[in-house]
């Protein structure tokens, strides 16, 4: 039987690195015990939630609108669309969200978005991948919703881009973090009604010139943190389709579900 010293050395190095990583993680956990990403209570492993916080998170499950992903409060026979999508067809092909945006997930997402808690991204990416697996399996490129440069300068990071990169890392899909430009500074969507949100972002997005060739004829998954009325992702989807994208699907961590 032949013996390849290089193979043996590579296997030994790989084993040593694995042991080293395990030892380092064990030492780190001893010094800094893993804590729940939401409430800070100690947990068994890093990067997750405690049992109490898990129970407050409402995952989006079937049945839901096949176009926008809105969960239905009742069973429906087969694929169906909601009233809003029936009245006005969205520009994207399908949209999916992982969790309902409520008191259970809101503090986690606000910390991720505004409080430099970017270490939460892997958990949010895992939730998003689970919810949008069918979209990601068909995708060729991931594009995040952009911030205007002035807001990016003040906030220092774009939470949608960090989320997109985390999803791309896990799925091995190409990520284009700066493909879209927000060419004018829009006011915050918070506090605006549906029509106001739509007017606020109308024409605000465009595909960067150097990204046109990489977008053209590609199946795009557009990523954002929260879907409220769909105005922002609709404006981004139209910009991508005008640039020649073959299709656009939308994937968000959370979805605002209207009362009633």
CSV table of C-alpha atoms in Angstrom, one decimal:
chain,number,residue,atom,x,y,z
A,1,UNK,CA,0.0,0.0,0.0
A,2,UNK,CA,1.4,3.4,-1.0
A,3,UNK,CA,2.0,6.0,1.6
A,4,UNK,CA,1.9,9.7,0.7
A,5,UNK,CA,3.6,11.9,3.4
A,6,UNK,CA,1.9,15.0,2.1
A,7,UNK,CA,-1.6,13.5,2.7
A,8,UNK,CA,-0.5,12.4,6.2
A,9,UNK,CA,0.8,15.9,7.0
A,10,UNK,CA,-2.3,17.5,5.7
A,11,UNK,CA,-4.6,15.2,7.8
A,12,UNK,CA,-2.5,15.8,10.9
A,13,UNK,CA,-2.6,19.6,10.3
A,14,UNK,CA,-6.3,19.5,9.8
A,15,UNK,CA,-6.8,17.5,13.0
A,16,UNK,CA,-4.5,19.8,15.0
A,17,UNK,CA,-6.4,22.9,13.7
A,18,UNK,CA,-9.8,21.3,14.7
A,19,UNK,CA,-8.5,20.5,18.1
A,20,UNK,CA,-7.0,23.9,18.5
A,21,UNK,CA,-10.3,25.6,17.5
A,22,UNK,CA,-12.2,23.4,19.9
A,23,UNK,CA,-9.8,24.2,22.7
A,24,UNK,CA,-9.9,27.9,21.9
A,25,UNK,CA,-13.7,27.9,21.8
A,26,UNK,CA,-13.8,26.0,25.1
A,27,UNK,CA,-11.4,28.5,26.7
A,28,UNK,CA,-13.4,31.4,25.4
A,29,UNK,CA,-16.6,30.0,26.7
A,30,UNK,CA,-15.0,29.5,30.1
A,31,UNK,CA,-13.9,33.1,30.2
A,32,UNK,CA,-17.0,34.6,28.5
A,33,UNK,CA,-19.9,32.2,28.8
A,34,UNK,CA,-22.2,32.1,25.8
A,35,UNK,CA,-25.2,34.4,26.2
A,36,UNK,CA,-28.6,34.7,24.5
A,37,UNK,CA,-28.4,37.2,21.7
A,38,UNK,CA,-31.7,38.7,22.8
A,39,UNK,CA,-31.8,39.0,26.6
A,40,UNK,CA,-28.2,38.2,27.6
A,41,UNK,CA,-29.0,35.2,29.7
A,42,UNK,CA,-26.4,32.4,29.7
A,43,UNK,CA,-27.1,29.6,27.1
A,44,UNK,CA,-25.4,26.3,26.1
A,45,UNK,CA,-23.9,27.5,22.9
A,46,UNK,CA,-22.9,30.8,21.2
A,47,UNK,CA,-25.0,32.4,18.6
A,48,UNK,CA,-28.5,31.5,19.7
A,49,UNK,CA,-31.4,32.4,21.9
A,50,UNK,CA,-32.4,31.1,25.3
A,51,UNK,CA,-35.5,28.9,25.6
A,52,UNK,CA,-37.6,31.8,27.0
A,53,UNK,CA,-36.7,34.1,24.0
A,54,UNK,CA,-37.3,31.4,21.5
A,55,UNK,CA,-40.9,31.1,22.7
A,56,UNK,CA,-41.5,34.8,21.9
A,57,UNK,CA,-40.4,34.5,18.3
A,58,UNK,CA,-43.2,33.8,15.8
A,59,UNK,CA,-41.9,32.0,12.7
A,60,UNK,CA,-43.8,32.5,9.4
A,61,UNK,CA,-45.2,29.2,8.3
A,62,UNK,CA,-47.7,28.0,5.7
A,63,UNK,CA,-50.2,29.0,4.6
A,64,UNK,CA,-49.0,32.3,3.2
A,65,UNK,CA,-49.5,34.4,0.1
A,66,UNK,CA,-47.4,32.9,-2.7
A,67,UNK,CA,-46.4,36.3,-4.0
A,68,UNK,CA,-45.6,38.5,-0.9
A,69,UNK,CA,-45.3,35.8,1.8
A,70,UNK,CA,-48.0,37.3,4.0
A,71,UNK,CA,-49.1,34.6,6.4
A,72,UNK,CA,-52.8,33.8,6.3
A,73,UNK,CA,-54.7,33.6,9.7
A,74,UNK,CA,-56.7,30.6,8.3
A,75,UNK,CA,-56.2,27.5,6.1
A,76,UNK,CA,-56.4,28.0,2.4
A,77,UNK,CA,-56.7,25.3,-0.3
A,78,UNK,CA,-53.5,25.2,-2.2
A,79,UNK,CA,-51.3,28.2,-3.4
A,80,UNK,CA,-53.2,31.5,-2.9
A,81,UNK,CA,-52.5,35.2,-3.1
A,82,UNK,CA,-53.6,37.9,-0.6
A,83,UNK,CA,-56.0,40.7,-1.4
A,84,UNK,CA,-53.2,43.3,-1.9
A,85,UNK,CA,-51.3,41.2,-4.4
A,86,UNK,CA,-54.6,40.4,-6.3
A,87,UNK,CA,-55.4,44.1,-6.5
A,88,UNK,CA,-51.9,45.2,-7.5
A,89,UNK,CA,-49.4,42.6,-8.8
A,90,UNK,CA,-45.9,43.2,-7.2
A,91,UNK,CA,-42.9,43.5,-9.4
A,92,UNK,CA,-41.0,40.6,-7.8
A,93,UNK,CA,-41.7,36.9,-8.4
A,94,UNK,CA,-42.0,35.7,-4.8
A,95,UNK,CA,-41.2,37.0,-1.4
A,96,UNK,CA,-40.5,35.2,1.8
A,97,UNK,CA,-39.9,36.2,5.4
A,98,UNK,CA,-38.6,34.2,8.4
A,99,UNK,CA,-40.5,35.7,11.3
A,100,UNK,CA,-43.3,38.0,12.2
A,101,UNK,CA,-42.2,41.4,13.2
A,102,UNK,CA,-43.6,41.7,16.7
A,103,UNK,CA,-42.4,42.2,20.3
A,104,UNK,CA,-40.6,38.9,20.2
A,105,UNK,CA,-38.1,39.7,17.5
A,106,UNK,CA,-38.2,43.5,17.4
A,107,UNK,CA,-35.5,44.2,20.1
A,108,UNK,CA,-33.2,41.8,18.3
A,109,UNK,CA,-33.6,43.4,14.9
A,110,UNK,CA,-33.4,46.9,16.3
A,111,UNK,CA,-30.1,46.1,18.0
A,112,UNK,CA,-28.8,44.6,14.7
A,113,UNK,CA,-29.9,47.6,12.7
A,114,UNK,CA,-29.0,50.5,15.1
A,115,UNK,CA,-26.7,49.3,17.9
A,116,UNK,CA,-23.7,47.8,16.1
A,117,UNK,CA,-24.9,44.3,17.1
A,118,UNK,CA,-23.6,42.8,13.8
A,119,UNK,CA,-22.7,39.5,15.6
A,120,UNK,CA,-26.5,38.7,15.4
A,121,UNK,CA,-26.2,38.4,11.6
A,122,UNK,CA,-25.4,34.6,11.4
A,123,UNK,CA,-28.6,33.8,13.4
A,124,UNK,CA,-30.7,36.1,11.2
A,125,UNK,CA,-29.1,34.6,8.1
A,126,UNK,CA,-29.9,31.1,9.2
A,127,UNK,CA,-33.6,32.0,9.8
A,128,UNK,CA,-33.7,33.7,6.3
A,129,UNK,CA,-32.1,30.7,4.6
A,130,UNK,CA,-34.6,28.4,6.2
A,131,UNK,CA,-37.6,30.6,5.0
A,132,UNK,CA,-36.2,31.3,1.6
A,133,UNK,CA,-34.6,28.0,0.6
A,134,UNK,CA,-36.7,27.6,-2.5
A,135,UNK,CA,-35.8,31.1,-3.7
A,136,UNK,CA,-32.1,30.7,-2.9
A,137,UNK,CA,-31.9,27.3,-4.7
A,138,UNK,CA,-32.9,29.1,-8.0
A,139,UNK,CA,-30.9,32.3,-7.4
A,140,UNK,CA,-27.7,33.4,-9.1
A,141,UNK,CA,-26.9,36.5,-7.1
A,142,UNK,CA,-27.9,38.2,-3.9
A,143,UNK,CA,-28.4,42.0,-3.7
A,144,UNK,CA,-29.1,43.9,-0.5
A,145,UNK,CA,-31.3,47.0,-0.2
A,146,UNK,CA,-28.9,50.0,0.0
A,147,UNK,CA,-28.7,52.9,2.3
A,148,UNK,CA,-28.1,56.4,1.0
A,149,UNK,CA,-24.4,57.3,1.4
A,150,UNK,CA,-25.2,60.0,4.0
A,151,UNK,CA,-27.1,57.5,6.2
A,152,UNK,CA,-24.4,54.9,5.7
A,153,UNK,CA,-21.8,57.4,6.8
A,154,UNK,CA,-23.7,58.2,10.1
A,155,UNK,CA,-24.7,54.6,10.8
A,156,UNK,CA,-21.3,53.1,9.6
A,157,UNK,CA,-22.8,49.9,8.2
A,158,UNK,CA,-25.7,48.7,6.1
A,159,UNK,CA,-27.5,45.9,8.0
A,160,UNK,CA,-29.0,44.5,4.8
A,161,UNK,CA,-25.6,44.2,3.3
A,162,UNK,CA,-24.2,42.4,6.3
A,163,UNK,CA,-27.2,40.1,6.3
A,164,UNK,CA,-26.8,39.4,2.5
A,165,UNK,CA,-23.1,38.6,3.0
A,166,UNK,CA,-23.9,36.2,5.8
A,167,UNK,CA,-26.5,34.4,3.6
A,168,UNK,CA,-24.1,34.3,0.7
A,169,UNK,CA,-21.4,32.8,2.9
A,170,UNK,CA,-23.6,30.0,4.0
A,171,UNK,CA,-25.2,29.3,0.6
A,172,UNK,CA,-22.0,30.1,-1.5
A,173,UNK,CA,-24.0,32.4,-3.7
A,174,UNK,CA,-22.4,35.5,-5.2
A,175,UNK,CA,-23.3,38.7,-3.3
A,176,UNK,CA,-23.2,42.2,-4.9
A,177,UNK,CA,-23.4,44.5,-1.8
A,178,UNK,CA,-23.2,47.8,-3.9
A,179,UNK,CA,-25.1,46.8,-7.0
A,180,UNK,CA,-28.0,49.1,-6.1
A,181,UNK,CA,-27.7,52.8,-5.3
A,182,UNK,CA,-30.1,54.9,-3.3
A,183,UNK,CA,-29.6,58.0,-5.4
A,184,UNK,CA,-31.5,60.4,-3.2
A,185,UNK,CA,-31.9,60.5,0.5
A,186,UNK,CA,-35.5,59.5,1.3
A,187,UNK,CA,-37.1,60.3,4.6
A,188,UNK,CA,-37.5,57.5,7.1
A,189,UNK,CA,-40.4,55.2,6.1
A,190,UNK,CA,-41.4,55.0,9.8
A,191,UNK,CA,-44.8,56.8,10.4
A,192,UNK,CA,-45.7,56.9,6.7
A,193,UNK,CA,-48.9,55.2,5.4
A,194,UNK,CA,-48.7,52.7,2.5
A,195,UNK,CA,-49.2,55.4,-0.2
A,196,UNK,CA,-46.7,57.7,1.5
A,197,UNK,CA,-44.1,55.0,1.6
A,198,UNK,CA,-44.6,54.2,-2.1
A,199,UNK,CA,-44.2,57.9,-3.1
A,200,UNK,CA,-41.2,58.3,-0.7
A,201,UNK,CA,-39.1,55.7,-2.5
A,202,UNK,CA,-40.5,56.0,-6.0
A,203,UNK,CA,-37.5,56.3,-8.4
A,204,UNK,CA,-35.0,56.4,-5.5
A,205,UNK,CA,-33.0,53.3,-6.6
A,206,UNK,CA,-30.9,52.5,-9.6
A,207,UNK,CA,-28.4,49.8,-10.5
A,208,UNK,CA,-24.8,51.0,-10.5
A,209,UNK,CA,-23.3,51.2,-14.0
A,210,UNK,CA,-20.4,48.9,-13.3
A,211,UNK,CA,-22.9,46.3,-12.0
A,212,UNK,CA,-25.2,46.2,-15.1
A,213,UNK,CA,-23.4,43.3,-16.8
A,214,UNK,CA,-23.5,41.2,-13.7
A,215,UNK,CA,-27.2,41.8,-13.1
A,216,UNK,CA,-28.4,41.4,-16.7
A,217,UNK,CA,-30.2,38.0,-17.3
A,218,UNK,CA,-29.5,36.9,-13.7
A,219,UNK,CA,-31.9,35.5,-11.1
A,220,UNK,CA,-31.6,37.9,-8.2
A,221,UNK,CA,-32.6,37.5,-4.5
A,222,UNK,CA,-33.1,41.0,-3.0
A,223,UNK,CA,-32.4,41.0,0.8
A,224,UNK,CA,-33.6,43.3,3.5
A,225,UNK,CA,-34.2,43.1,7.3
A,226,UNK,CA,-37.9,44.0,7.5
A,227,UNK,CA,-40.8,43.9,5.1
A,228,UNK,CA,-43.4,46.4,6.1
A,229,UNK,CA,-45.6,47.4,3.2
A,230,UNK,CA,-43.3,46.3,0.4
A,231,UNK,CA,-42.7,49.8,-1.0
A,232,UNK,CA,-38.9,49.7,-0.6
A,233,UNK,CA,-38.4,46.2,-2.0
A,234,UNK,CA,-40.8,47.0,-4.8
A,235,UNK,CA,-38.8,50.1,-5.9
A,236,UNK,CA,-35.6,48.1,-5.7
A,237,UNK,CA,-37.1,45.2,-7.7
A,238,UNK,CA,-38.2,47.6,-10.5
A,239,UNK,CA,-34.7,49.0,-10.7
A,240,UNK,CA,-33.2,45.6,-11.0
A,241,UNK,CA,-35.7,44.5,-13.6
A,242,UNK,CA,-35.2,47.7,-15.6
A,243,UNK,CA,-31.5,46.8,-15.6
A,244,UNK,CA,-32.3,43.5,-17.2
A,245,UNK,CA,-32.4,41.0,-14.3
A,246,UNK,CA,-34.1,37.8,-15.4
A,247,UNK,CA,-36.2,37.8,-12.2
A,248,UNK,CA,-36.3,39.2,-8.7
A,249,UNK,CA,-37.3,37.4,-5.5
A,250,UNK,CA,-37.4,39.1,-2.1
A,251,UNK,CA,-36.1,37.6,1.2
A,252,UNK,CA,-36.4,39.4,4.5
A,253,UNK,CA,-35.8,38.3,8.1
A,254,UNK,CA,-39.1,39.8,9.4
A,255,UNK,CA,-42.5,40.6,8.1
A,256,UNK,CA,-45.0,43.2,9.5
A,257,UNK,CA,-48.4,41.5,9.7
A,258,UNK,CA,-51.3,44.0,9.7
A,259,UNK,CA,-53.8,43.6,12.5
A,260,UNK,CA,-57.1,42.0,11.5
